Coordinates of C-alpha atoms in Angstrom, one line a residue:
M1 CA 5.2 -85.4 124.0
E2 CA 6.1 -85.0 120.3
V3 CA 7.3 -88.2 118.8
L4 CA 9.0 -87.9 115.4
V5 CA 8.7 -91.1 113.3
D6 CA 10.7 -92.0 110.3
F7 CA 7.7 -92.4 107.9
G8 CA 9.5 -90.8 105.0
P9 CA 7.9 -88.1 102.8
K10 CA 4.4 -89.4 103.4
P11 CA 3.3 -91.9 106.1
D12 CA 1.6 -95.2 105.2
E13 CA -2.0 -94.6 106.5
V14 CA -2.4 -98.3 107.5
I15 CA 0.8 -98.2 109.7
L16 CA 0.0 -94.8 111.1
N17 CA -3.5 -95.7 112.1
K18 CA -2.3 -99.0 113.6
T19 CA 0.3 -97.1 115.6
L20 CA -2.2 -94.5 116.9
A21 CA -4.7 -97.2 117.8
E22 CA -2.1 -99.1 119.8
L23 CA -1.1 -96.0 121.7
K24 CA -4.7 -95.1 122.5
S25 CA -5.4 -98.6 123.8
Q26 CA -2.8 -98.3 126.5
D27 CA -3.7 -97.4 130.1
G28 CA -2.0 -94.1 130.9
V29 CA -2.4 -92.7 127.3
K30 CA -5.1 -90.0 127.1
D31 CA -4.8 -89.3 123.4
A32 CA -2.6 -89.8 120.4
V33 CA -2.9 -87.8 117.1
Y34 CA -0.8 -87.2 114.0
K35 CA 0.0 -83.5 113.6
E36 CA 2.5 -81.5 111.6
G37 CA 4.6 -84.6 110.7
A38 CA 4.8 -86.0 114.2
I39 CA 2.7 -88.1 116.7
L40 CA 1.5 -86.0 119.6
V41 CA 0.9 -88.2 122.7
E42 CA -0.8 -87.0 125.8
T43 CA 0.2 -89.5 128.4
A44 CA 1.3 -90.3 132.0
L45 CA 3.6 -93.0 130.9
P46 CA 7.4 -92.6 130.7
S47 CA 8.6 -91.4 127.3
T48 CA 10.8 -94.5 126.9
Q49 CA 7.8 -96.7 127.0
I50 CA 6.0 -94.6 124.4
L51 CA 9.0 -94.6 122.1
E52 CA 9.4 -98.4 122.4
M53 CA 5.7 -98.8 121.7
V54 CA 5.8 -96.6 118.6
T55 CA 9.0 -98.3 117.2
K56 CA 7.6 -101.8 117.7
T57 CA 4.1 -101.1 116.3
S58 CA 5.2 -99.0 113.3
G59 CA 8.5 -100.8 112.5
K60 CA 10.0 -97.4 112.1
R61 CA 12.6 -95.4 114.0
A62 CA 11.2 -92.9 116.5
V63 CA 12.8 -90.1 118.5
L64 CA 11.4 -87.7 121.1
Q65 CA 11.4 -84.3 119.4
G66 CA 9.6 -82.2 122.0
F67 CA 8.5 -82.8 125.6
G68 CA 5.8 -80.7 127.4
D69 CA 3.7 -77.9 126.2
T70 CA 5.2 -75.4 128.7
Q71 CA 8.8 -74.7 129.9
S72 CA 11.0 -77.8 129.6
A73 CA 14.6 -78.9 130.5
V74 CA 16.8 -81.9 130.0
A75 CA 19.9 -83.4 131.6
M76 CA 22.2 -85.9 129.9
I77 CA 23.3 -88.2 132.7
S78 CA 26.7 -90.0 132.7
S79 CA 29.1 -91.6 135.2
Q80 CA 31.7 -88.9 134.4
S81 CA 34.5 -91.6 134.5
C82 CA 34.0 -92.0 138.3
C83 CA 33.1 -95.6 138.3
K84 CA 34.0 -99.0 137.0
R85 CA 30.8 -99.3 135.0
Q86 CA 29.4 -96.8 132.5
V87 CA 26.1 -95.2 133.4
L88 CA 24.3 -93.2 130.7
G89 CA 20.8 -91.8 130.5
V90 CA 18.5 -88.8 130.0
I91 CA 16.1 -87.0 132.4
R92 CA 13.6 -84.6 131.0
F93 CA 11.8 -82.0 133.1
Q94 CA 8.5 -80.4 132.3
Q95 CA 6.6 -77.7 134.2
T96 CA 2.9 -78.6 133.9
E97 CA 0.1 -76.1 133.7
E98 CA -1.2 -77.5 137.0
G99 CA 2.0 -76.4 138.7
A100 CA 3.7 -79.8 139.3
L101 CA 7.0 -80.7 137.8
V102 CA 7.4 -84.0 135.8
A103 CA 10.8 -85.7 135.7
D104 CA 10.8 -88.3 133.0
G105 CA 13.9 -90.5 132.6
S106 CA 15.6 -93.6 131.4
I107 CA 19.1 -94.5 132.7
D108 CA 21.2 -97.6 131.8
G109 CA 24.2 -99.2 133.4
L110 CA 23.0 -98.9 137.1
P111 CA 23.5 -101.7 139.6
A112 CA 20.2 -103.5 140.1
G113 CA 18.0 -102.0 142.9
M114 CA 17.0 -98.6 144.2
H115 CA 19.0 -95.4 143.8
G116 CA 18.4 -91.9 145.0
V117 CA 17.8 -89.0 142.6
H118 CA 18.6 -85.4 143.7
V119 CA 18.9 -82.0 142.1
H120 CA 22.2 -80.4 143.2
T121 CA 23.0 -76.7 143.6
A122 CA 25.8 -76.3 141.0
G123 CA 26.0 -77.1 137.3
D124 CA 29.8 -77.7 137.6
L125 CA 31.3 -80.9 136.2
S126 CA 34.9 -79.7 136.3
Q127 CA 35.6 -82.5 138.8
G128 CA 32.8 -84.8 137.6
C129 CA 30.1 -85.4 140.1
K130 CA 32.3 -84.2 143.0
S131 CA 31.8 -80.6 142.0
I132 CA 28.1 -80.3 141.7
G133 CA 27.6 -79.1 145.3
E134 CA 25.0 -80.0 147.9
H135 CA 21.3 -80.9 147.3
Y136 CA 19.4 -77.9 146.0
N137 CA 17.9 -76.6 149.3
P138 CA 16.7 -72.9 149.1
C139 CA 14.6 -73.2 152.3
G140 CA 17.4 -74.6 154.5
A141 CA 15.4 -77.7 155.4
P142 CA 16.6 -81.2 156.4
H143 CA 16.7 -84.0 153.8
G144 CA 13.3 -85.7 153.3
A145 CA 10.9 -87.4 151.0
P146 CA 9.3 -86.0 147.9
E147 CA 5.9 -86.1 149.6
D148 CA 7.1 -84.0 152.6
P149 CA 6.2 -80.3 152.8
M150 CA 8.8 -77.7 151.7
D151 CA 10.1 -77.1 155.3
R152 CA 10.8 -80.8 155.8
R153 CA 12.7 -81.7 152.6
H154 CA 15.3 -80.3 150.2
A155 CA 13.7 -78.9 147.1
G156 CA 16.0 -81.2 145.2
D157 CA 14.8 -84.4 146.9
L158 CA 13.2 -86.6 144.2
G159 CA 13.2 -89.9 146.0
N160 CA 14.2 -93.2 144.4
I161 CA 14.3 -94.9 141.1
V162 CA 14.6 -98.7 140.5
A163 CA 17.0 -100.3 138.1
D164 CA 16.1 -103.8 136.8
E165 CA 18.4 -106.8 136.4
T166 CA 19.7 -105.3 133.1
G167 CA 20.7 -102.1 134.8
R168 CA 17.9 -100.0 133.3
A169 CA 15.7 -97.6 135.3
T170 CA 12.7 -96.1 133.6
F171 CA 10.7 -93.6 135.6
R172 CA 8.3 -90.7 135.7
I173 CA 8.3 -88.6 138.9
V174 CA 5.7 -85.9 139.7
D175 CA 6.9 -83.3 142.2
N176 CA 5.0 -80.4 143.7
V177 CA 8.0 -78.4 145.0
L178 CA 10.5 -78.0 142.2
K179 CA 10.1 -75.6 139.4
V180 CA 11.8 -75.9 136.0
W181 CA 13.0 -72.3 136.0
D182 CA 14.7 -72.8 139.4
I183 CA 16.8 -75.8 138.3
I184 CA 18.0 -74.8 134.8
G185 CA 21.8 -74.5 135.1
R186 CA 22.0 -76.7 138.1
S187 CA 22.6 -80.5 138.0
V188 CA 20.9 -83.8 138.8
A189 CA 22.6 -86.9 140.1
V190 CA 21.8 -90.6 140.8
T191 CA 23.4 -92.1 143.9
E192 CA 25.0 -95.5 144.5
R193 CA 22.5 -96.5 147.2
K194 CA 18.8 -96.2 148.1
D195 CA 17.7 -92.9 149.7
D196 CA 16.2 -93.6 153.1
L197 CA 14.2 -90.3 152.7
G198 CA 15.4 -88.9 156.0
R199 CA 13.8 -91.7 158.0
G200 CA 17.0 -93.6 158.9
S201 CA 19.2 -93.8 162.0
S202 CA 22.4 -92.9 160.2
P203 CA 23.9 -89.4 160.9
S204 CA 23.8 -88.8 157.1
S205 CA 20.0 -89.6 156.9
K206 CA 19.0 -85.9 157.3
I207 CA 21.8 -84.8 154.9
D208 CA 21.5 -87.1 151.9
G209 CA 19.3 -90.0 153.0
D210 CA 22.4 -92.1 153.5
S211 CA 22.3 -92.7 149.7
G212 CA 26.0 -92.6 149.2
T213 CA 28.0 -90.7 146.5
P214 CA 26.6 -89.8 143.1
I215 CA 27.5 -92.4 140.4
A216 CA 26.1 -90.4 137.5
C217 CA 25.2 -86.8 137.0
G218 CA 24.5 -84.1 134.4
I219 CA 23.8 -80.4 134.0
I220 CA 20.2 -79.4 133.5
A221 CA 19.7 -77.3 130.4
R222 CA 16.6 -75.7 128.8
S223 CA 15.1 -77.9 126.1
A224 CA 12.4 -77.7 123.4
G225 CA 8.7 -78.3 124.2
V226 CA 6.2 -79.7 121.8
F227 CA 6.6 -78.3 118.2
Q228 CA 9.4 -76.0 119.4
N229 CA 12.1 -78.0 117.6
P230 CA 11.9 -78.2 113.8
K231 CA 15.4 -79.7 113.5
R232 CA 15.9 -82.7 111.3
I233 CA 19.6 -82.3 110.7
C234 CA 22.2 -81.2 113.2
A235 CA 23.7 -78.0 111.8
C236 CA 27.0 -78.6 113.5
D237 CA 28.0 -81.8 111.7
G238 CA 25.2 -82.8 109.3
V239 CA 24.1 -85.9 111.3
V240 CA 20.3 -86.6 110.6
V241 CA 18.0 -86.9 113.6
W242 CA 17.5 -90.7 113.0
D243 CA 21.2 -91.5 113.1
E244 CA 21.8 -89.1 116.0
K245 CA 19.5 -91.2 118.2
D246 CA 21.9 -94.1 118.2
R247 CA 25.2 -92.1 118.3
P248 CA 27.2 -90.3 121.0
L249 CA 26.7 -86.5 121.3
A250 CA 30.3 -85.9 120.2
G251 CA 33.6 -87.6 119.6
K252 CA 34.4 -91.0 118.1
G253 CA 31.4 -92.7 116.5
R254 CA 29.4 -89.4 116.1
R255 CA 29.8 -89.3 112.3
E256 CA 29.9 -92.3 109.9
E257 CA 33.5 -92.9 109.0
K258 CA 34.0 -93.7 105.3
P259 CA 37.0 -95.9 104.4
K260 CA 39.9 -93.9 103.2
R261 CA 41.2 -94.6 99.7
R262 CA 44.9 -95.3 99.4
C263 CA 46.7 -92.5 97.7
C264 CA 47.9 -94.5 94.7
E265 CA 44.6 -96.5 94.2
N266 CA 43.3 -96.0 90.7
H267 CA 39.9 -94.3 90.5
N268 CA 37.0 -95.8 88.7
N269 CA 39.3 -98.6 87.5
S270 CA 41.0 -96.0 85.3
S271 CA 44.5 -96.5 84.0
V272 CA 45.2 -92.9 85.0
V273 CA 47.4 -92.8 88.1
N274 CA 46.3 -90.6 90.9
P275 CA 48.3 -87.4 90.6
C276 CA 49.1 -87.4 94.3
C277 CA 51.3 -90.5 94.0
K278 CA 55.0 -90.1 94.3
V279 CA 56.9 -91.7 91.4

């Protein structure tokens, strides 16, 4: 993964080396190097953990700029106004060179406990999570577990994630059935309950793992891999990447609101009256 750190025009060598050393000392991190203005991390840890580690060690803001060195995708997850609580998160998908798909995510606002995660057929949010269709199931198989063979699981069955007492779920799922190019344009959803992986006695066990209705979902879109995204400023509205990290994608709060000056307020303490004033 490519982590962009707010080092300024030139990084402080002491802070940079400290950050790289901290990353390399972690179990699950194979390598960490500074390259082309970003920290390139080869790891099996969730991206959220890497970002938190970089931010804490360097004391600088950090964002995930690129994910995966092959084809990648991303889904912005939200509750779509379906529930009393707001659920927000991001799931990134990467097709590895070895053939497996990695789903790396962090979701906030979930009830504590286990929740099913599934890729659905349709990328249609016209009715929120109600219009995303059934589980992605090109082989016409019954619902099952991620470790089941293709003929005994839906391709979209990704098992369960666990939300802690704060409502946050951080996860990294490795799947040997799904392919990134098959799911772009579809959707991914998180359910209200635990997925029984098709092992339960409920009539819905072989349909959706008796996991209940989706409480958050999002459309899967193609995204940038490592060093494929040179963006520092959003061309649409001028928000820099560091501020964009902590702001909504659109709407209220996206751009910094500057206080409006009253029409008749004198400028620069001048005695000249603003010409827009009505006398």
